[in-house]
Short mmCIF file of C-alpha atoms in Angstrom, two decimals:
data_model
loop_
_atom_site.label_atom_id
_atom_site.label_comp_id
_atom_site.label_asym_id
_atom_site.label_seq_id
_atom_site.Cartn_x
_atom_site.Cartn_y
_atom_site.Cartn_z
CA UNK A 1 104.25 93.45 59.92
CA UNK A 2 104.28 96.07 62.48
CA UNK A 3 103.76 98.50 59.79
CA UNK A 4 100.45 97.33 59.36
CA UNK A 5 99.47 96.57 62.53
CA UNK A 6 99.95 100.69 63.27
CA UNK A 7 98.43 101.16 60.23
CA UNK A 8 95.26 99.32 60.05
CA UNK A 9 93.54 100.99 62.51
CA UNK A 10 94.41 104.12 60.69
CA UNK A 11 93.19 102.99 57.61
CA UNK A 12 89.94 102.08 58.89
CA UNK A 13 89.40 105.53 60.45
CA UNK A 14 90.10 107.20 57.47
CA UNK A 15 87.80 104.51 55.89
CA UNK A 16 84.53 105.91 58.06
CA UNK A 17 85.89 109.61 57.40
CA UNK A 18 83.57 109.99 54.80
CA UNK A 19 80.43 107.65 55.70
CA UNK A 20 77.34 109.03 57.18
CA UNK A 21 74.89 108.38 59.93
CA UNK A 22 71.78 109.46 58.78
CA UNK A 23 69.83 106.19 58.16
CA UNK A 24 69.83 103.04 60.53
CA UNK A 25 71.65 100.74 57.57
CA UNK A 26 74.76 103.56 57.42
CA UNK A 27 75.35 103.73 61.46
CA UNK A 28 75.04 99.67 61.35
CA UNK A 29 77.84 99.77 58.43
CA UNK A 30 80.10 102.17 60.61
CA UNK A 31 80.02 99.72 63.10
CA UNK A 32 80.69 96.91 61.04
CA UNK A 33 83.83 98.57 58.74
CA UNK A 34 84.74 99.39 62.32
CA UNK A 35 84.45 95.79 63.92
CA UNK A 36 86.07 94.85 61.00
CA UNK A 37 89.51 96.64 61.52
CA UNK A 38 89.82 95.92 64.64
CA UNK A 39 89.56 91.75 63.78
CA UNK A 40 92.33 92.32 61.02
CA UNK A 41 94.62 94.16 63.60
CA UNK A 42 94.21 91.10 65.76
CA UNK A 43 94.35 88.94 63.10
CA UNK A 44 97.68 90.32 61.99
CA UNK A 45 98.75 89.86 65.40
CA UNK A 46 97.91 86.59 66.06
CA UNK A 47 100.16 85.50 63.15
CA UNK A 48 103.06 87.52 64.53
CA UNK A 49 102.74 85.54 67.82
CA UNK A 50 102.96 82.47 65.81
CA UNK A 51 106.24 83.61 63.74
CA UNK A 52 107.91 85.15 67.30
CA UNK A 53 110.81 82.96 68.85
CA UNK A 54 110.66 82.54 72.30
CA UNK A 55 114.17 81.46 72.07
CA UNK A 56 115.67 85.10 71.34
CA UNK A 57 115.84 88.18 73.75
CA UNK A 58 116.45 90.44 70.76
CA UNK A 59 114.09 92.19 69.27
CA UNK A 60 112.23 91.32 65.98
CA UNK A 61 109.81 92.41 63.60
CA UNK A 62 112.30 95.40 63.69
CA UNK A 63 111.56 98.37 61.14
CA UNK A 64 113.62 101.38 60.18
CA UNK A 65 111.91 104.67 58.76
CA UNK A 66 115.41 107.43 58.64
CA UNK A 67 114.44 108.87 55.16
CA UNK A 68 113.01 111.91 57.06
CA UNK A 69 115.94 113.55 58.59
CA UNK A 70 113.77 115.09 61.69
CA UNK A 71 112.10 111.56 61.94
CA UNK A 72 114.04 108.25 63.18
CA UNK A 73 110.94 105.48 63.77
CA UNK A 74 112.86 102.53 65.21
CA UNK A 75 110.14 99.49 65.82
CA UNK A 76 110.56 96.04 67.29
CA UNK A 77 108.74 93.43 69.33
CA UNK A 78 110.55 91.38 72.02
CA UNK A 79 108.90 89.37 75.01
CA UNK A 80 108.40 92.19 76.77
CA UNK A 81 106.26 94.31 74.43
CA UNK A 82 104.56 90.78 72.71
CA UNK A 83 101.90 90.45 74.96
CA UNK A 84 101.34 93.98 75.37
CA UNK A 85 100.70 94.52 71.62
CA UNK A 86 98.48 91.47 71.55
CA UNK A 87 96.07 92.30 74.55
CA UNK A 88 95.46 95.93 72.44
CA UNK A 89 94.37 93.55 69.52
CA UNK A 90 92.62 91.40 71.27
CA UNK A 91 90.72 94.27 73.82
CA UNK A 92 89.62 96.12 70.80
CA UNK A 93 87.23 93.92 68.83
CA UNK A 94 85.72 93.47 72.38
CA UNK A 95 85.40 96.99 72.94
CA UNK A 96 83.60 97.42 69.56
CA UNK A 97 81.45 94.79 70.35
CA UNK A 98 80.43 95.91 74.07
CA UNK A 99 79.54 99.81 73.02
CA UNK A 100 77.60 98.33 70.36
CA UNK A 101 74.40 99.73 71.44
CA UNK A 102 75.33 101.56 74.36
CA UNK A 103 76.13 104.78 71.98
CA UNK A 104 73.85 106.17 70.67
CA UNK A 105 75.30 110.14 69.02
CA UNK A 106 78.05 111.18 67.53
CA UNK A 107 78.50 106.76 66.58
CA UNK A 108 80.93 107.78 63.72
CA UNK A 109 83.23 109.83 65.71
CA UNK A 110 83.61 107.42 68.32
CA UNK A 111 84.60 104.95 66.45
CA UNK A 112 87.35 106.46 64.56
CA UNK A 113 88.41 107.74 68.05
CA UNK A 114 88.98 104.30 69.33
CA UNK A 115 90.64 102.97 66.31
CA UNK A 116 93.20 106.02 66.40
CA UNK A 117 93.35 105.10 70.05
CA UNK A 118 93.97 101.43 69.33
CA UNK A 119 96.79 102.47 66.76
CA UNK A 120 98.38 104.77 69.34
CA UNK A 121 98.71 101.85 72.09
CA UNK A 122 100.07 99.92 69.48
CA UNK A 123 102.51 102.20 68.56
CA UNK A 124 103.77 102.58 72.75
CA UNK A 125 104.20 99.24 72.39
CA UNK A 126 106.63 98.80 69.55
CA UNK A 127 108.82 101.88 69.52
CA UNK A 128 112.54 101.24 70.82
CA UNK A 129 113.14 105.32 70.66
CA UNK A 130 112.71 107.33 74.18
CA UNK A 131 111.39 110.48 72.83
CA UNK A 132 109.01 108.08 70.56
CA UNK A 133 107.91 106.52 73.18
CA UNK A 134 106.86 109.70 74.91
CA UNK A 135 105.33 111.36 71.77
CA UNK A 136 102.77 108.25 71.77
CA UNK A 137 102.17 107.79 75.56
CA UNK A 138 101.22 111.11 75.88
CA UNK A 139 99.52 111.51 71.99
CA UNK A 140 97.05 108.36 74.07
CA UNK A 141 95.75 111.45 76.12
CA UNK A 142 94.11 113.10 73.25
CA UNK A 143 91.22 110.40 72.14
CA UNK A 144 90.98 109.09 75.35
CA UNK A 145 90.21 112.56 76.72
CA UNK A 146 87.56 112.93 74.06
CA UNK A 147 86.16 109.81 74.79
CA UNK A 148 85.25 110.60 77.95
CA UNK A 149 84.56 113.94 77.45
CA UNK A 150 82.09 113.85 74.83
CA UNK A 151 80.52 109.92 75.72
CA UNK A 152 80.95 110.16 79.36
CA UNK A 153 77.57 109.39 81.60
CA UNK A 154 76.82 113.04 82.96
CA UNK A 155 77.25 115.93 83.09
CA UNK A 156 80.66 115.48 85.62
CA UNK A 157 82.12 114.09 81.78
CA UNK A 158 84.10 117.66 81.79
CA UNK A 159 85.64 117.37 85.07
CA UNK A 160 86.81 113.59 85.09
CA UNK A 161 88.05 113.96 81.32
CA UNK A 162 90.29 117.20 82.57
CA UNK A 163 91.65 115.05 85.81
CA UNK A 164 92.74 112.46 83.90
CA UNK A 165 94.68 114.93 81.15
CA UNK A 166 95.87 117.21 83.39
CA UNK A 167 97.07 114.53 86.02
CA UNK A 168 98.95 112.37 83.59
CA UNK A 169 100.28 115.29 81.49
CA UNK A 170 101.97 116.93 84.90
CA UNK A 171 104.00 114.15 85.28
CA UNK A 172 104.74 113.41 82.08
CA UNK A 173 106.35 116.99 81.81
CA UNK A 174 109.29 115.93 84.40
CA UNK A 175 109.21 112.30 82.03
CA UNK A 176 109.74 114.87 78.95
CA UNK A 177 112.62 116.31 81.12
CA UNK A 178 114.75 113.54 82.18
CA UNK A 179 114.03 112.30 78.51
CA UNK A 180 116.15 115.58 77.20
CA UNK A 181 118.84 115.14 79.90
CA UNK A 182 119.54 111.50 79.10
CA UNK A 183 119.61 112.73 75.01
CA UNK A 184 122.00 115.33 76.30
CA UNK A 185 124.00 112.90 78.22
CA UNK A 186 124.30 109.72 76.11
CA UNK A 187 123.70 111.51 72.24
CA UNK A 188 120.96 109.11 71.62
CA UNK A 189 117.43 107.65 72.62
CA UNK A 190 117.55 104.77 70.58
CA UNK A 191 116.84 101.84 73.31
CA UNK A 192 119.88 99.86 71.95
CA UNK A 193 122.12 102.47 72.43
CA UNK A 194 120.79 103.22 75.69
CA UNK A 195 121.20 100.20 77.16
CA UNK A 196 125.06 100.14 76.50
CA UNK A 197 125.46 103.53 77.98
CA UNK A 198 126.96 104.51 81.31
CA UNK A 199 125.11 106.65 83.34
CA UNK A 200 126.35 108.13 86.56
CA UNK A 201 124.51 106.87 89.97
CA UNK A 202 123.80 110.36 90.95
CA UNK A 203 122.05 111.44 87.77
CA UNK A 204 120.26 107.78 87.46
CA UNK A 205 118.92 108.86 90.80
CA UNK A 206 117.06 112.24 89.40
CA UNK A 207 116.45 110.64 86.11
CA UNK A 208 114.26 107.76 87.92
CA UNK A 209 112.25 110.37 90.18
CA UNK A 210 111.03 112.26 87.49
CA UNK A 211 110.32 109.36 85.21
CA UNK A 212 108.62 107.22 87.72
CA UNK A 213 106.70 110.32 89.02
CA UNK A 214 104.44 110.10 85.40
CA UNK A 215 104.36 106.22 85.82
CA UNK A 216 103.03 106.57 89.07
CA UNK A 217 100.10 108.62 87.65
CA UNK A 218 99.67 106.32 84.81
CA UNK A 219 99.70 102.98 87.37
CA UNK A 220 97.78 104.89 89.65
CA UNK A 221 99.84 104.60 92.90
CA UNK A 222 98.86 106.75 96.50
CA UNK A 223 98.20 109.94 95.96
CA UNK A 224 97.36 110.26 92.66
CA UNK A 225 95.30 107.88 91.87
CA UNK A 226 92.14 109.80 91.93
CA UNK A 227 91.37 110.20 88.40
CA UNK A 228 90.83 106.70 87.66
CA UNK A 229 87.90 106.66 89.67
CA UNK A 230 86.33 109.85 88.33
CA UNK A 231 87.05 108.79 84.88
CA UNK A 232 85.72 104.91 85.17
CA UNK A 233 82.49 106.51 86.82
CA UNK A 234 82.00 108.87 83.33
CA UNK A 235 83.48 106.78 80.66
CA UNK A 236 81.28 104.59 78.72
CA UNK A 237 81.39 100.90 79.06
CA UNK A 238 84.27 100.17 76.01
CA UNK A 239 86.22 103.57 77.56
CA UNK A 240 86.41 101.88 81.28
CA UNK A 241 87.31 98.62 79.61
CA UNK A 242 90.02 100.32 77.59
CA UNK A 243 91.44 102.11 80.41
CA UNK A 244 91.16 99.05 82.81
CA UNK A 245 92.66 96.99 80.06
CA UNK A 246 95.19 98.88 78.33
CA UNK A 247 95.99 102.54 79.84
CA UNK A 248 96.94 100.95 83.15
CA UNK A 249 99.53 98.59 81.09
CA UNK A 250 100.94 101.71 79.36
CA UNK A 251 102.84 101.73 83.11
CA UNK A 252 103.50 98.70 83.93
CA UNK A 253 105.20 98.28 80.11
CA UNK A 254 106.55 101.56 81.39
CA UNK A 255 108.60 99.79 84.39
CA UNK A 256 110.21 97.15 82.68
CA UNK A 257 110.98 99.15 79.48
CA UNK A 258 112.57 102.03 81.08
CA UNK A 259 113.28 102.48 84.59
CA UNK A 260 114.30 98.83 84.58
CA UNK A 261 117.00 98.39 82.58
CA UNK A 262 118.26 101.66 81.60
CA UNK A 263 118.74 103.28 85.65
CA UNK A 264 119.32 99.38 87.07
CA UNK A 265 121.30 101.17 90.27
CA UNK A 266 118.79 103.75 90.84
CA UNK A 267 116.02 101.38 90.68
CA UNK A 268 117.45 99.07 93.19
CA UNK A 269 118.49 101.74 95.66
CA UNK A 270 114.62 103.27 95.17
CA UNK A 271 112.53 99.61 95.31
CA UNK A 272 112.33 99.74 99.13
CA UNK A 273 110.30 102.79 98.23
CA UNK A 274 108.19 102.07 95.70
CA UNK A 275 107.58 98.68 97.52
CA UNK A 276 106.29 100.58 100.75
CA UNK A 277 104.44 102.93 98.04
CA UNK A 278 102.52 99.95 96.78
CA UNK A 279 101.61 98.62 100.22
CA UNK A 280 100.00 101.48 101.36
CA UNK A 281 98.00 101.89 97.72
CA UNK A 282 97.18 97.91 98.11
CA UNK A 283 96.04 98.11 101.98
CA UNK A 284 94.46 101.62 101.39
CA UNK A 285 92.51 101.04 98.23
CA UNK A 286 91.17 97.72 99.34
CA UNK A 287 90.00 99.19 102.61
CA UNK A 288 88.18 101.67 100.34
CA UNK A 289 87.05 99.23 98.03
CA UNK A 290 85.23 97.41 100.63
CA UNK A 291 82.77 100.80 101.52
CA UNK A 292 82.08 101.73 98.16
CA UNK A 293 77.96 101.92 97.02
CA UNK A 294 78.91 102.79 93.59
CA UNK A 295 79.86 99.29 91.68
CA UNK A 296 81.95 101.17 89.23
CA UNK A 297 83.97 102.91 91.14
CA UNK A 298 84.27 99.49 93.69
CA UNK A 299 85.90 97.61 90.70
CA UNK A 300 88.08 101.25 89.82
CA UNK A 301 89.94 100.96 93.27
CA UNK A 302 90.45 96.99 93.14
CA UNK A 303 92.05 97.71 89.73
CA UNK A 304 94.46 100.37 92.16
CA UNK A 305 94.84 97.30 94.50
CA UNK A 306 95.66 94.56 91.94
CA UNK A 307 98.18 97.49 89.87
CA UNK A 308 100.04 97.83 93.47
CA UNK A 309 100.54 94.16 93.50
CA UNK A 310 101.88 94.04 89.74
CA UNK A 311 104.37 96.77 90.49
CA UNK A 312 105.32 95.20 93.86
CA UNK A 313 106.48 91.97 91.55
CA UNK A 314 108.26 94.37 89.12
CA UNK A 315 110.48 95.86 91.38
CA UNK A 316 111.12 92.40 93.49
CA UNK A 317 114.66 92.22 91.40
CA UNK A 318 113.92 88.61 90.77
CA UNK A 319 113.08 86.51 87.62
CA UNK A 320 109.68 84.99 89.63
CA UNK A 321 108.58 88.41 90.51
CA UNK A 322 108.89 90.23 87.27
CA UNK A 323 107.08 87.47 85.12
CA UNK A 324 104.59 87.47 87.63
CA UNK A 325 103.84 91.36 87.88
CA UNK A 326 103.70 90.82 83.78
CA UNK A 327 101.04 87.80 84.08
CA UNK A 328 99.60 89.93 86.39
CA UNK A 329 99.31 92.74 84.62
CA UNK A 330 98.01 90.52 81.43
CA UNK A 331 95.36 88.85 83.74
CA UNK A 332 93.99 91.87 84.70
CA UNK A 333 93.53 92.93 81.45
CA UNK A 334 90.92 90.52 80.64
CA UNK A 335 88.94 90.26 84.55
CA UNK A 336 88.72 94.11 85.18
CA UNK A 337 86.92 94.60 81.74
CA UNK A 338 85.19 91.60 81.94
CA UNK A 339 83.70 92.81 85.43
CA UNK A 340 83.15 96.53 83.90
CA UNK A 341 81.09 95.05 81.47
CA UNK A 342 78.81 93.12 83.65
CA UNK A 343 78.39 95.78 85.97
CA UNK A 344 78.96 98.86 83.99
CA UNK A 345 77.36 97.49 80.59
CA UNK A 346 74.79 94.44 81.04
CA UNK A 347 73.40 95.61 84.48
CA UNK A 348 73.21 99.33 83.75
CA UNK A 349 71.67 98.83 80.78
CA UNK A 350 68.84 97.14 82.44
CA UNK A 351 68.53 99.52 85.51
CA UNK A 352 70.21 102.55 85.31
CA UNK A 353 71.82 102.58 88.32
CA UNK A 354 75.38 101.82 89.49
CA UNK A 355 74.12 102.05 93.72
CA UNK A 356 74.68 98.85 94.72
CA UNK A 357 72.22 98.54 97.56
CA UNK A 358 69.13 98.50 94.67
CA UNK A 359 70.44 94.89 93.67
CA UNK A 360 69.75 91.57 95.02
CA UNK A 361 68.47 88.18 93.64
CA UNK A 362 69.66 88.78 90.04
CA UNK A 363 70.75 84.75 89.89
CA UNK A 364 66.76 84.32 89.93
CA UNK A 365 65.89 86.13 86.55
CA UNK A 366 69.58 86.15 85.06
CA UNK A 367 71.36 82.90 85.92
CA UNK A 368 73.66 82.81 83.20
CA UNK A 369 74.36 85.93 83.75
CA UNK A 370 75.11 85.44 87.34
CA UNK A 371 77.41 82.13 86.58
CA UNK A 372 79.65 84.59 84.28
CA UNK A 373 80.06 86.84 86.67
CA UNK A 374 80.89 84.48 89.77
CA UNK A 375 83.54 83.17 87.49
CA UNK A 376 85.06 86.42 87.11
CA UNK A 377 84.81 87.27 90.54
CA UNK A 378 86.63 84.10 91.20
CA UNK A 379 89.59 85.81 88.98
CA UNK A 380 89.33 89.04 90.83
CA UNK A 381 90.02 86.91 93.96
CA UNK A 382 93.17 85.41 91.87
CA UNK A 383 91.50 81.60 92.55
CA UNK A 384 93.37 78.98 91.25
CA UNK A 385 92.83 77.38 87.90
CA UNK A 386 92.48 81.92 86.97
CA UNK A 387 95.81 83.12 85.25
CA UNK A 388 95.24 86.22 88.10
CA UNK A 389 96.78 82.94 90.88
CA UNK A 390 99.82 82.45 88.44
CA UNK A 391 100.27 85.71 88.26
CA UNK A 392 99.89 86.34 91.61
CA UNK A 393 101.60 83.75 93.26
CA UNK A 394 104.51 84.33 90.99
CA UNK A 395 104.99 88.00 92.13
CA UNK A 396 104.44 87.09 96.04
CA UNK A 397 107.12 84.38 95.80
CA UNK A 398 109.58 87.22 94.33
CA UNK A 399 108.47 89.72 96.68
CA UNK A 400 109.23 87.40 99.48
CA UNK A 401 112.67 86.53 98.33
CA UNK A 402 113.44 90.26 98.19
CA UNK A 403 111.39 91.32 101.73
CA UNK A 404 109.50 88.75 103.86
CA UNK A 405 107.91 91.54 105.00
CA UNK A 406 106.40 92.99 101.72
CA UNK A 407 105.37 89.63 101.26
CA UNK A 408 103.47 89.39 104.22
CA UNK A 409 101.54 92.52 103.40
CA UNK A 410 101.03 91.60 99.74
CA UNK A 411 99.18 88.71 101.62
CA UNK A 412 96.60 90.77 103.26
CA UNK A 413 95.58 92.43 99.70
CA UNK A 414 94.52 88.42 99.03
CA UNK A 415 92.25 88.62 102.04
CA UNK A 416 90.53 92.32 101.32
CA UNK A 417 90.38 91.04 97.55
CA UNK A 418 88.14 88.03 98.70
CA UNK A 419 86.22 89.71 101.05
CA UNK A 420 84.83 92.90 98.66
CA UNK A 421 85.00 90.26 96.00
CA UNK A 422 82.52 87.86 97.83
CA UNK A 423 80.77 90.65 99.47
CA UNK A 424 79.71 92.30 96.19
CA UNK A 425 78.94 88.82 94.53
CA UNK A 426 77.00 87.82 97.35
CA UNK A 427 75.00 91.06 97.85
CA UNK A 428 73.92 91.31 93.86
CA UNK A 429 73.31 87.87 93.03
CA UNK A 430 72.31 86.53 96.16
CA UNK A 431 69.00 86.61 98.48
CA UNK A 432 65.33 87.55 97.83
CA UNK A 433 64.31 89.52 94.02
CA UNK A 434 65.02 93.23 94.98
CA UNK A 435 61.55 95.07 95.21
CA UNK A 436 63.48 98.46 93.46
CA UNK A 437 64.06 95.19 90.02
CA UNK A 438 61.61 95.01 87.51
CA UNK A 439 61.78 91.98 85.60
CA UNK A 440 65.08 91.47 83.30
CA UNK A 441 66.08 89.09 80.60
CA UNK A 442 69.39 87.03 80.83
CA UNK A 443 72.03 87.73 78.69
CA UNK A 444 71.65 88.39 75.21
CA UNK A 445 73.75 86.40 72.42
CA UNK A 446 75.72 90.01 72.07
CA UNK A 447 76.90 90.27 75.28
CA UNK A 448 78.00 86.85 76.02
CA UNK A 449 80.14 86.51 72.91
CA UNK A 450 81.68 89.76 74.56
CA UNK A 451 82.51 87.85 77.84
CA UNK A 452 83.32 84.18 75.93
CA UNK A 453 86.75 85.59 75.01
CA UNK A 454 87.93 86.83 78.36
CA UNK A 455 86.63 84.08 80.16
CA UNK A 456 88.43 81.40 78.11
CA UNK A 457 91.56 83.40 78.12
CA UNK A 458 91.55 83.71 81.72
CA UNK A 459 90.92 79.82 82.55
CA UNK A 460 93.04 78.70 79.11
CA UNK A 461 95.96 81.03 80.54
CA UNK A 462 95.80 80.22 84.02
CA UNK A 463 96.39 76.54 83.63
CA UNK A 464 98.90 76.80 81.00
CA UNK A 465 100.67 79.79 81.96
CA UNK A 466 104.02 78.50 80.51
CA UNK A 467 102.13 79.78 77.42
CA UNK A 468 103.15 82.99 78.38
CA UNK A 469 105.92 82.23 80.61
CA UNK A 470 108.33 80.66 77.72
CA UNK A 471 107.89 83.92 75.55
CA UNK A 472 108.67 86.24 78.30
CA UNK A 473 111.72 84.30 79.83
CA UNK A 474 114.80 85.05 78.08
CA UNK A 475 113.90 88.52 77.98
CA UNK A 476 112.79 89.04 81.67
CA UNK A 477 116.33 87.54 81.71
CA UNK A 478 117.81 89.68 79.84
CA UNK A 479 116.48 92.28 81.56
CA UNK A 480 117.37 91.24 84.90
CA UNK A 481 121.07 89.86 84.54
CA UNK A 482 122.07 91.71 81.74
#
């Protein structure tokens, strides 16, 4: 099963390899062979979910491929990677739909680049090998920095695509590194292997630097988080969604995979750290958030803010905190793109313009828009009834078990969230028509079958979050007391 679900999307690329796009009907069949895939993949994955027992911390699904004696592909799902995998299958289709008609060159190209890029994440996802997993985090550079590159919004395309490839590939040289020692160290990088081995204190110590060094990047944490914004500002409207949705989890999977369980000492002595790192990111970025003009870039550095938060309940070294940072991190996955796509996709579309003083009164002309996107605002704010609360709550309530005093400052990233939250909501939607507006029509049937999915996933989620919760326990238990 896992076969397939890498090599679907693969399939379908090669698939458009040879259409055209010369003729209206041939781009519209692209799109559709395309749409397609993607709805398979998720399809396949749907009915893994349903076969996956929540009762097991081991992993299944597992798949050997050692014919190749330079190539040992060791795949398996457990309740740490599930959800993961699914919220790729599930993004995608979305993604497809959303940049429907928002690309308009080069349509072929980009769709095989975001069905490589789909089989990629996938692939992160799945492999229990360490130098694996690096060959595919990294390999997730290449489309995306063609996506933005070539599809980006202006000229500036060139710069933002080289900040976030040249960013995330510096640290992921010193991940490459302490990838090599532990191989030299332990004989292996299978994960099973790994997890029985013994490695010293004072190497786990060097070993976690450099490895959470390129998962810092990839979160983004203070100071380098400032590709994310350059990049969300250029991408198109599927790219931010896909990076808002899915590159940000490639860390957070990261975390738990990794650092976690394999240097447990190193990542206890270093969580006092990385929890004062994430304050700072969650108080700084939602300070900035709250004097941005650009609405892209204002929902960019709340996805910096609500990241901090996630890795705050990772590294709480409690069973509440961890599921929490991972329903987090989930939730997230559906509001941010959901709020890209209202901002980045329906309102652009109509105006051209991303300065947010130029809108007000859009609940007069688009009220269904404007009821979507209060309701998503609402999960932005983590509002109860949103499975951003669960989440939420989950991760403050381990964070204050491990520091009363983290938790206190997680608290004041609630506050900023509601007030650039409101503020934006209030300032678009809100007052007089804007005199810089021409007249707009609501939403079309399109793009509100795009937002349906995310919004009942967020509400569905958020009141039965034991959905999630029972898949994810016994190995978020495993993980923890092992």
């Amino acid at each position: 099963m896992l076969t397939a679900l890498l090599l679907i999307p693969l399939l379908g690329a090669l698939t458009l390899a040879p259409m055209t796009e010369s003729t209206p009907q041939q781009i519209s069949r692209i799109k559709r062979v395309a749409l397609l895939t993607t709805v398979v993949t998720f399809a396949l994955s749907m009915i893994m979910w349903g076969e996956f027992d929540s009762s097991s911390s081991q992993y299944q699904f597992t798949v050997e491929y050692n014919t190749l004696s330079f190539l040992h592909m060791h795949m398996g799902v457990d309740g740490l990677s599930l959800y993961f995998v699914l919220l790729t299958t599930f993004t995608l289709p979305i993604c497809i739909l959303a940049s429907w008609d928002n690309v308009t060159h080069n349509i072929k190209a980009y769709m095989i680049a975001l069905l490589v890029l789909e089989s990629l994440l996938i692939a992160v996802f799945v492999v229990l090998d360490l130098l694996l997993f690096y060959v595919f985090f990294e390999a997730v550079l290449i489309p995306l920095f063609v996506l933005v590159g070539v599809w980006g919004a202006s000229a500036d395309r060139i710069r933002a695509s080289f900040l976030l490839f040249l960013y995330t590939l510096f640290g992921s040289l010193f991940m490459l590194l302490a990838f090599l020692v532990i191989f030299y160290h332990v004989g292996s990088t299978d994960f099973e292997v790994l997890s029985l081995a013994d490695i010293s204190f004072e190497h786990q110590r060097w070993l976690w630097l450099a490895i959470f060094l390129s998962l810092a990047i990839k979160t983004p944490l203070l100071p380098v988080h400032i590709w994310l914004s350059r990049a969300h500002v250029q991408a198109s409207v599927a790219v931010s969604m896909i990076l808002a949705g899915l590159i940000l989890k490639l860390a957070t999977y990261g975390y738990i995979r990794i650092l976690i369980p394999f240097l447990p000492e190193a990542t206890s002595y270093f969580a006092p750290l990385v929890q004062t790192i994430c304050v700072v990111t969650l108080v700084y970025s939602s300070l900035t958030t709250l004097r941005q003009t650009d609405f892209k870039v204002l929902i960019a550095y709340s996805s910096i803010a609500h990241m901090a938060v996630v890795v705050i309940g990772l590294f709480s070294n409690t069973l509440q905190g961890i599921e929490g940072g991972i329903l987090l991190g989930i939730a997230h996955g559906f509001v941010s793109p959901a709020l890209f796509y209202c901002l980045g996709g329906i309102i652009y579309d109509r105006y051209h313009t991303r300065v947010i003083r130029y809108y007000r009164g859009l609940i007069q002309y688009m009220p269904v828009f404007s009821l979507l996107f209060f309701l998503f605002i609402l999960g932005n704010m983590s509002t109860p009834l949103t499975v951003n609360w669960a989440g939420e709550v989950l991760a403050l309530l381990g964070a204050m078990q491990r520091s009363p005093l983290v938790g206190v400052a997680m608290s004041l990233g609630i506050i900023f969230s509601a007030a650039y939250s409101i503020w934006l909501y209030a300032r678009m939607s809100g007052g007089a028509w804007s005199p810089y507006l021409g007249y707009a029509v609501d939403l079309t049937r399109r793009e509100f079958m795009v937002l349906l999915p995310l919004l009942f996933c967020m509400f569905l989620f958020g009141i039965f979050p034991n959905i999630i919760l029972s898949d994810i326990h016994y190995s978020v238990s495993t993980l923890l007391y092992k």
